[in-house]
PDB file of C-alpha atoms in Angstrom:
ATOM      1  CA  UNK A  29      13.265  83.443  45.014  1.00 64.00           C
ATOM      2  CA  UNK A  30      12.470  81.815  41.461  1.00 76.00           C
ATOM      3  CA  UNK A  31      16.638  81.170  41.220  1.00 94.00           C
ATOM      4  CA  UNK A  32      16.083  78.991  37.498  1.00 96.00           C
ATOM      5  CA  UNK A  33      13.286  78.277  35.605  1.00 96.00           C
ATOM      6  CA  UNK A  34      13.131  75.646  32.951  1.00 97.00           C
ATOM      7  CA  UNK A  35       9.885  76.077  30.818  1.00 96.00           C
ATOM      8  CA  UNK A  36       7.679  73.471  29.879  1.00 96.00           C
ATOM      9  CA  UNK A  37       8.124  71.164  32.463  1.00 95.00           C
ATOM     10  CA  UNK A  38       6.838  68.097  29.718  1.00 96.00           C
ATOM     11  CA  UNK A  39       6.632  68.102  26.436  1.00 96.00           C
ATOM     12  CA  UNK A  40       6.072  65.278  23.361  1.00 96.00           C
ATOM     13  CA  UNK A  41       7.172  65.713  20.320  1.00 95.00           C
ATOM     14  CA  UNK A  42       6.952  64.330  16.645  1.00 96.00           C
ATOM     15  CA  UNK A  43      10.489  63.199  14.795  1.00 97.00           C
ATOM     16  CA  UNK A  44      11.280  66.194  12.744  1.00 96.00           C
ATOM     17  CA  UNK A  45       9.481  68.956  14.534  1.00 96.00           C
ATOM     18  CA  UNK A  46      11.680  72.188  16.525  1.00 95.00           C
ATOM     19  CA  UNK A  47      10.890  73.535  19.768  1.00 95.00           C
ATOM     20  CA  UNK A  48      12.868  75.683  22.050  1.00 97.00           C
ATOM     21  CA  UNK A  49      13.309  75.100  25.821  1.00 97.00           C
ATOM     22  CA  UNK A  50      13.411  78.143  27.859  1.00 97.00           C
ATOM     23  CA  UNK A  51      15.799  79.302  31.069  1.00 98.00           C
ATOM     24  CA  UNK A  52      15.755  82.212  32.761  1.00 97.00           C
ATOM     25  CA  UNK A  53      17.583  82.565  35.709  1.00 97.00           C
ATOM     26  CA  UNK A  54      17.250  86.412  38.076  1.00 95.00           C
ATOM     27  CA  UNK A  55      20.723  85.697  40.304  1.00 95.00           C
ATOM     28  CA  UNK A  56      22.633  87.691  37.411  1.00 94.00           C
ATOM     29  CA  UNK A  57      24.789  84.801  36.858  1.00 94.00           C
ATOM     30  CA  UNK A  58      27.017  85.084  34.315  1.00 93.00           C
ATOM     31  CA  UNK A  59      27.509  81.070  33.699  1.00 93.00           C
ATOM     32  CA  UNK A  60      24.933  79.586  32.068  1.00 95.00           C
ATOM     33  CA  UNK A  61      24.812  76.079  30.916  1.00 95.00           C
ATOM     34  CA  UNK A  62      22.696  72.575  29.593  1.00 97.00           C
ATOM     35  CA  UNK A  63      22.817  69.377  30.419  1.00 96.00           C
ATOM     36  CA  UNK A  64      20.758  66.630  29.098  1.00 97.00           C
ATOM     37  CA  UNK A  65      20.320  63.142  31.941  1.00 96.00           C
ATOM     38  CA  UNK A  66      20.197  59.422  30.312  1.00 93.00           C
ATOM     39  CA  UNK A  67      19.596  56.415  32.120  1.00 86.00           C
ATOM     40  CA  UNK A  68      23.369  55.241  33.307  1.00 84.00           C
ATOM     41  CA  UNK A  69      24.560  58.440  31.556  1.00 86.00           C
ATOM     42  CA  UNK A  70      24.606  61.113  34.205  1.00 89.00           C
ATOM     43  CA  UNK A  71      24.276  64.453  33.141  1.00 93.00           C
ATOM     44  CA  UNK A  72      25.953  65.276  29.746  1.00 93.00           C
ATOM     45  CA  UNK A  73      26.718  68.369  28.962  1.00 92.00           C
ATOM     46  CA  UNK A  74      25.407  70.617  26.070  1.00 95.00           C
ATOM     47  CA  UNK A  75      26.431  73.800  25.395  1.00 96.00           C
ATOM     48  CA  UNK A  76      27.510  76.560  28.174  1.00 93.00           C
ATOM     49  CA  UNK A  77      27.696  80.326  28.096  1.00 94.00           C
ATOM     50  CA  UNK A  78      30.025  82.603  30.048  1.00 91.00           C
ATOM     51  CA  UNK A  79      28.349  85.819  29.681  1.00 92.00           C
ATOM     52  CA  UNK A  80      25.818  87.437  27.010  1.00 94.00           C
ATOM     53  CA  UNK A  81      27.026  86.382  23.614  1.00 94.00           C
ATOM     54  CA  UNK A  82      29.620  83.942  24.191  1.00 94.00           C
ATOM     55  CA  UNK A  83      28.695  80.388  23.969  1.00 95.00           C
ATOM     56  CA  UNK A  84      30.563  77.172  23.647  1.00 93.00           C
ATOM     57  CA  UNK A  85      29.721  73.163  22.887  1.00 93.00           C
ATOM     58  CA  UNK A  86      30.030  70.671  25.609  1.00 90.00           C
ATOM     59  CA  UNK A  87      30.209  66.779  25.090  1.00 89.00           C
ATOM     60  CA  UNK A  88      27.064  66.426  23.095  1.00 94.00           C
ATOM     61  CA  UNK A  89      26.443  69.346  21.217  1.00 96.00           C
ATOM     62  CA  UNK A  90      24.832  67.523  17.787  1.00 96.00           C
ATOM     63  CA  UNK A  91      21.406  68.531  17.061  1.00 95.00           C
ATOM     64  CA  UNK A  92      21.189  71.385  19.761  1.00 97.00           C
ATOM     65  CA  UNK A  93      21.515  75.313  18.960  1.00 97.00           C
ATOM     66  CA  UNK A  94      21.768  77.818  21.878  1.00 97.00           C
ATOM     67  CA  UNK A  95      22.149  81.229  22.243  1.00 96.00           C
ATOM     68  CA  UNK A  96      22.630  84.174  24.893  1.00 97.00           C
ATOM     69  CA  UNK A  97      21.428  87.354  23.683  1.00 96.00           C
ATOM     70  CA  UNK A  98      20.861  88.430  27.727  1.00 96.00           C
ATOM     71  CA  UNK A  99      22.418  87.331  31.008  1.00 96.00           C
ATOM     72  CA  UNK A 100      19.043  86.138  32.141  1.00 97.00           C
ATOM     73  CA  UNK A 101      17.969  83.480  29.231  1.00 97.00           C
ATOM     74  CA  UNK A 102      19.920  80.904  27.750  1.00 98.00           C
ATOM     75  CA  UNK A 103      17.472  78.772  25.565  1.00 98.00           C
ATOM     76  CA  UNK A 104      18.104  75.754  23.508  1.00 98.00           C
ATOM     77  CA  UNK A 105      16.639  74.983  20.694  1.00 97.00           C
ATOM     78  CA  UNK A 106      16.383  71.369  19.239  1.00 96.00           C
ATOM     79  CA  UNK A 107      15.815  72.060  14.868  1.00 91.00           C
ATOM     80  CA  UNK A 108      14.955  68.867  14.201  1.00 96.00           C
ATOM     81  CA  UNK A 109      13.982  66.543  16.948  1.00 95.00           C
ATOM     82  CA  UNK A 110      15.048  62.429  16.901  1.00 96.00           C
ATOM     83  CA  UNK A 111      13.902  59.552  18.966  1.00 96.00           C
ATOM     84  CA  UNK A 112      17.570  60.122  20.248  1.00 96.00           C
ATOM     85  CA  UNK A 113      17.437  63.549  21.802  1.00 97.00           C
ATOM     86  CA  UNK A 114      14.118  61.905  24.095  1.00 97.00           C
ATOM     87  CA  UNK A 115      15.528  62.504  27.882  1.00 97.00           C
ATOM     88  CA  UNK A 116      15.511  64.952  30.610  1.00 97.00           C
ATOM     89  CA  UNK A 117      17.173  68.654  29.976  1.00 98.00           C
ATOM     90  CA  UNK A 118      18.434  70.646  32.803  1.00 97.00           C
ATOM     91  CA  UNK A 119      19.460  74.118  32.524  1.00 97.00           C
ATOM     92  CA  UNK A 120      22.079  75.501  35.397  1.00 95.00           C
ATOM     93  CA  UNK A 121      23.638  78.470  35.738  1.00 95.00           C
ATOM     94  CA  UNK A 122      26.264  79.920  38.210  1.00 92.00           C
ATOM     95  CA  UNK A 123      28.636  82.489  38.801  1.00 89.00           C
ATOM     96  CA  UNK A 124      32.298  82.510  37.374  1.00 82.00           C
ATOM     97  CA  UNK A 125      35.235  80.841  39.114  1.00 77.00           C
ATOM     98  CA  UNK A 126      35.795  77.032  39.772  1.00 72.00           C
ATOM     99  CA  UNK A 127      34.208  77.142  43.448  1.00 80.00           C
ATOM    100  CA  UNK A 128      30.799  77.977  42.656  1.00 83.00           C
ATOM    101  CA  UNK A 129      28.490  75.194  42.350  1.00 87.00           C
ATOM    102  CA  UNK A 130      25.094  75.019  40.127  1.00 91.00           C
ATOM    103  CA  UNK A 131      21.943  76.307  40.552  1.00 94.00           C
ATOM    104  CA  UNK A 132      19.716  73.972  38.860  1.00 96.00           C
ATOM    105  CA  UNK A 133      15.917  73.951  37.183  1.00 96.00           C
ATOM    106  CA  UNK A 134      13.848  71.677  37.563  1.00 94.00           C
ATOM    107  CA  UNK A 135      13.969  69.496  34.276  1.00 95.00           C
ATOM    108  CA  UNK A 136      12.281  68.721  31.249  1.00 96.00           C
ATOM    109  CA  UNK A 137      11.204  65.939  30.340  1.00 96.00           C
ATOM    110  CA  UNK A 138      11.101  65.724  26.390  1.00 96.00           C
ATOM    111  CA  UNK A 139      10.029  62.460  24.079  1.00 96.00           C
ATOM    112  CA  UNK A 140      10.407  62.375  20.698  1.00 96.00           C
ATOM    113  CA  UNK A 141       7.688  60.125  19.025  1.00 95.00           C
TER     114      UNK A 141
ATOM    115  CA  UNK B  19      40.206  65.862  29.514  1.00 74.00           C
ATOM    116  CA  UNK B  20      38.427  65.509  32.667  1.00 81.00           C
ATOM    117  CA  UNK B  21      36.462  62.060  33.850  1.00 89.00           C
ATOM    118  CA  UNK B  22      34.887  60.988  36.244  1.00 94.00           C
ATOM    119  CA  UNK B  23      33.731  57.612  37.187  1.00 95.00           C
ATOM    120  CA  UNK B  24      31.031  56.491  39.493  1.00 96.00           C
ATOM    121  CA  UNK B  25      31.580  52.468  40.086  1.00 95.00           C
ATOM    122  CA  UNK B  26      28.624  51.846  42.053  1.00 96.00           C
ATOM    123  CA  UNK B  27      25.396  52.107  40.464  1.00 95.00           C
ATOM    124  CA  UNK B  28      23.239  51.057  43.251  1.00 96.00           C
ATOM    125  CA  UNK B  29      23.681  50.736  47.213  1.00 97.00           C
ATOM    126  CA  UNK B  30      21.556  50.281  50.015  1.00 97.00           C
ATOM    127  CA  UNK B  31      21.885  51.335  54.001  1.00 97.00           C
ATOM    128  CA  UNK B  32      19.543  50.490  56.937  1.00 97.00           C
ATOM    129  CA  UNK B  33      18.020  53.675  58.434  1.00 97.00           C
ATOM    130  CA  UNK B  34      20.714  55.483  61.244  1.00 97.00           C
ATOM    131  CA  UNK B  35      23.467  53.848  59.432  1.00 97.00           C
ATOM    132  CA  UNK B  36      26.371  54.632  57.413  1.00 98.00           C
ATOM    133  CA  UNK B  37      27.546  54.445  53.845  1.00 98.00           C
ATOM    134  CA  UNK B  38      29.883  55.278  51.723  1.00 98.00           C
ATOM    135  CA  UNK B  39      29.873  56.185  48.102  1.00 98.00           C
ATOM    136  CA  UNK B  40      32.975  55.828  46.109  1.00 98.00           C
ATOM    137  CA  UNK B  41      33.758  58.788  42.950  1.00 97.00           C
ATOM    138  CA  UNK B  42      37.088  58.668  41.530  1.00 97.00           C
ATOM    139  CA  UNK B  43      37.988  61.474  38.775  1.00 95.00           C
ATOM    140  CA  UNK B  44      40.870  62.295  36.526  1.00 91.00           C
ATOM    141  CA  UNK B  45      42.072  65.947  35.408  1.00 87.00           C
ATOM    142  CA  UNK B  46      45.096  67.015  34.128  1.00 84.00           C
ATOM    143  CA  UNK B  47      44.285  70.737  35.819  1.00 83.00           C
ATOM    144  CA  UNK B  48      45.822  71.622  39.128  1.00 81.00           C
ATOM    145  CA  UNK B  49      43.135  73.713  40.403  1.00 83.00           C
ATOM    146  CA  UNK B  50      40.070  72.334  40.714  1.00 89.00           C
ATOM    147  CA  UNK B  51      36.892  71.635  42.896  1.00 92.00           C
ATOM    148  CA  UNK B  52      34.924  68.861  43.875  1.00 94.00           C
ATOM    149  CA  UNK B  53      30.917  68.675  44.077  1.00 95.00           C
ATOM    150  CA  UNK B  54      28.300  66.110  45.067  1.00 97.00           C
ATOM    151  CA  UNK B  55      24.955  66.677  44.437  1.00 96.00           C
ATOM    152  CA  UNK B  56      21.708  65.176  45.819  1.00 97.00           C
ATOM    153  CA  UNK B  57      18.594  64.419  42.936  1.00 96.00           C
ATOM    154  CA  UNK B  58      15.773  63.238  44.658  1.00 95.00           C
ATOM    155  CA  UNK B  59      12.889  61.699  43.025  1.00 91.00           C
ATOM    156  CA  UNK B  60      11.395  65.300  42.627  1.00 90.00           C
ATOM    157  CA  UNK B  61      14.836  65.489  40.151  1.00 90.00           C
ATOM    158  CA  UNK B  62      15.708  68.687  41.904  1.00 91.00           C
ATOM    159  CA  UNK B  63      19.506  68.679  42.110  1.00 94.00           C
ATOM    160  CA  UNK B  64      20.590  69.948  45.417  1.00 94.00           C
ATOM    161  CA  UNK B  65      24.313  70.611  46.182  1.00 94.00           C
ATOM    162  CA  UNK B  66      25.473  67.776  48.875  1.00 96.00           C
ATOM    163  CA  UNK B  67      28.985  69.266  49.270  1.00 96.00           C
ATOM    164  CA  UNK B  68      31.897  70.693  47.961  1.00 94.00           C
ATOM    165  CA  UNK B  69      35.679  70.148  47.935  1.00 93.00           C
ATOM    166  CA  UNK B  70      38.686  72.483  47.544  1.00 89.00           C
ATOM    167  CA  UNK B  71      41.418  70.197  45.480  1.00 88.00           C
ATOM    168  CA  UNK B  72      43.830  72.409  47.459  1.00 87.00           C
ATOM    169  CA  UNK B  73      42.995  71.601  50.457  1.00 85.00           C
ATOM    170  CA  UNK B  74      43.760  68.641  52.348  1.00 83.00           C
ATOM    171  CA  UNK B  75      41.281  69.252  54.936  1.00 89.00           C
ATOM    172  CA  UNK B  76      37.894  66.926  54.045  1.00 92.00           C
ATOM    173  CA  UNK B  77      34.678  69.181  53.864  1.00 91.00           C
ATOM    174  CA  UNK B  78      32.127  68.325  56.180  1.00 92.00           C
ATOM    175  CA  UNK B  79      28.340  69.233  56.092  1.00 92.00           C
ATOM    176  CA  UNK B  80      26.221  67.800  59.401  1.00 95.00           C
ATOM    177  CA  UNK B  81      25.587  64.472  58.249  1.00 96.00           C
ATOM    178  CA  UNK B  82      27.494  64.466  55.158  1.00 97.00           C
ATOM    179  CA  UNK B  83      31.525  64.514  55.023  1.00 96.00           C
ATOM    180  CA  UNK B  84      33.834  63.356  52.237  1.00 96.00           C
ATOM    181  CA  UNK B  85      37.486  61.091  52.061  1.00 95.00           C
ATOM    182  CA  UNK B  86      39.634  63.620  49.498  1.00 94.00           C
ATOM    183  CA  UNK B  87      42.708  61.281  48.662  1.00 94.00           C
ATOM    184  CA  UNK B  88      44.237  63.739  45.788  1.00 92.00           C
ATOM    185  CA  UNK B  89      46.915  61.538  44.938  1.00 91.00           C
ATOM    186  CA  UNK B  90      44.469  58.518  44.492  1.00 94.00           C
ATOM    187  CA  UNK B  91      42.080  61.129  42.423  1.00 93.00           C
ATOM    188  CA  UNK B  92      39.287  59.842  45.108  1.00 95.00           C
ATOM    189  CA  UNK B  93      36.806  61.782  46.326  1.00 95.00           C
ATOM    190  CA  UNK B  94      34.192  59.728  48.086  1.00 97.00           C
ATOM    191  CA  UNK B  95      30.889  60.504  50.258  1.00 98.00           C
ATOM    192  CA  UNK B  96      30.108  59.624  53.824  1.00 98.00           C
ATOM    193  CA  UNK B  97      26.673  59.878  54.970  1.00 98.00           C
ATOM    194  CA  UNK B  98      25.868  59.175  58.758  1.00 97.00           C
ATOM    195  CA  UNK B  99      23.661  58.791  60.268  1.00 97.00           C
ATOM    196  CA  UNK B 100      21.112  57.796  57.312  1.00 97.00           C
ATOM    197  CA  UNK B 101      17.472  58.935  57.156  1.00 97.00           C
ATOM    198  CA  UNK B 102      14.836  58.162  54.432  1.00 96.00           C
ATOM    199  CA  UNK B 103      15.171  61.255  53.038  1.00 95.00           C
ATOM    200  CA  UNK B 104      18.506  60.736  52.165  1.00 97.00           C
ATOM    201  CA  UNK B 105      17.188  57.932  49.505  1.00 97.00           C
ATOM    202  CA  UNK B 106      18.104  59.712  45.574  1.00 97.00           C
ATOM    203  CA  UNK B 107      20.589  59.802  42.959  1.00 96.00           C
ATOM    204  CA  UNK B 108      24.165  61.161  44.104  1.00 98.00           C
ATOM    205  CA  UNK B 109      25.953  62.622  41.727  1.00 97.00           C
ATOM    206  CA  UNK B 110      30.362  63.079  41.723  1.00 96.00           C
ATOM    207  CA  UNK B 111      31.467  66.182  39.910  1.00 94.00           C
ATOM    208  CA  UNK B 112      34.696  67.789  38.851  1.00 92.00           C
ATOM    209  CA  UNK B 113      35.142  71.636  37.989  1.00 88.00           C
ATOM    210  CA  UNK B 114      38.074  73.586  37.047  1.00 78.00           C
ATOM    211  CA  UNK B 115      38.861  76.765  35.358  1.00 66.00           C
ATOM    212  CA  UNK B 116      37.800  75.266  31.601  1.00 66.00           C
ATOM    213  CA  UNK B 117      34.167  75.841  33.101  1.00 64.00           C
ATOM    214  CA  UNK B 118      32.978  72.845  32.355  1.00 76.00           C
ATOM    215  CA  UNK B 119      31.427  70.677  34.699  1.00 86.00           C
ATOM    216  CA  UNK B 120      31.853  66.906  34.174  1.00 89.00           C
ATOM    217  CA  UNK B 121      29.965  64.611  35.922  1.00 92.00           C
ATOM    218  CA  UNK B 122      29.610  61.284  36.874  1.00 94.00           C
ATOM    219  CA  UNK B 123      26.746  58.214  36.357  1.00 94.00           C
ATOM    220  CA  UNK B 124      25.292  58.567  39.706  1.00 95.00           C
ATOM    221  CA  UNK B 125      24.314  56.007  42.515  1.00 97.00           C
ATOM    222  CA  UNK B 126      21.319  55.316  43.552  1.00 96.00           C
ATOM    223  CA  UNK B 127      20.955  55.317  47.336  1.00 98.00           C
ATOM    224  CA  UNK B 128      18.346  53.149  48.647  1.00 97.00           C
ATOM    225  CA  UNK B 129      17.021  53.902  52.675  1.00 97.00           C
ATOM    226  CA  UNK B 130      15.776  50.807  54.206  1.00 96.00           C
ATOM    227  CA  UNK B 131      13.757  51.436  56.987  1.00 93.00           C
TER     228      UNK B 131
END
């Protein structure tokens, strides 16, 4: 069962340059969301998605653009990458309803030079 | 909104003991549901437990149970018997119908053999 996969797994980046991280996820979940973990921070949410082309911010939203064109992916992209946005991203995704926990990825790990 | 506050950023246990870890949480919803989760150093997140806010009956999982005091807003984590596997992060989180997820800072559990 792949359940959700985060590609890459590590990546470095330059201050000013754009990447986007992938997610995919094959339990037909229609929650989708991402979290980014700081030291002492916990995990902070991004932006979430209830279904294919409805997404919404979360707590830290700045600097982050996401979309959901499928129920499978839910990417982020970062347009301009700062020193600030350097931690570890987590995509999760579950079903609907307040009961159902996450089904997390694995993490990236993303510095910004 | 919805917080939740972990107050102890470290602890340590002796192997085949048992500890406690303390999450307390605030929501102005009436139907909600209580998670911990498990990151090891891998930084998997694995789902501990979960908690019905409706339910006065604390969830128990083998080694793991929890203390739900809802008028306190207290949700803490039991673990018994402790093994060295059980060393990681433990994250406290609150869900509700909003579909956000907010967690807390994590504690870091330390095994001691």
């Amino acid at each position: 069962n792949a359940g959700v996969t985060q590609t890459p797994k590590f990546q470095v980046l330059k201050t000013g340059q754009s990447m986007t991280l992938q997610c995919a996820q094959d339990m037909n979940h229609e929650y989708m969301s991402w979290y980014r973990q700081d030291p002492g921070m916990g995990l902070r949410l991004i932006h979430y998605s209830v279904g294919a082309g409805i997404t919404d911010q979360g707590e830290v939203p700045n600097g982050y653009n996401v979309s959901r064109s499928t129920t499978e992916d839910f990417p982020l992209r970062l347009l301009s990458a700062a020193p600030s946005q350097t931690s570890v991203y987590f995509c999760a995704s579950s079903r609907t309803g307040a009961n159902q926990p996450q089904h997390f990825g694995d993490g990236t790990r993303l510095s910004i030079l | 909104a919805q917080t939740v506050t972990q107050s102890q950023p470290e602890m340590s246990v002796q192997e085949a003991e048992t500890v406690t870890l303390s999450c307390t949480y605030d929501t102005s919803e009436s139907d909600y549901y209580l998670f911990w989760y498990k990151q090891p150093p891998s930084r998997q997140m694995i789902l501990v437990i979960r908690q019905e806010a409706y339910k006065q009956q604390n969830a128990t999982e083998n080694r793991f149970s929890v203390n739900f005091q809802k008028a306190a807003k207290s949700f803490s984590l039991k673990i018994s018997d402790s093994q060295l596997g059980d060393a990681a992060m433990y994250f406290c989180a609150v869900h509700s119908g909003t579909y956000k997820y907010i967690f807390g800072t994590g504690t870091r559990l330390k095994v001691l053999a």
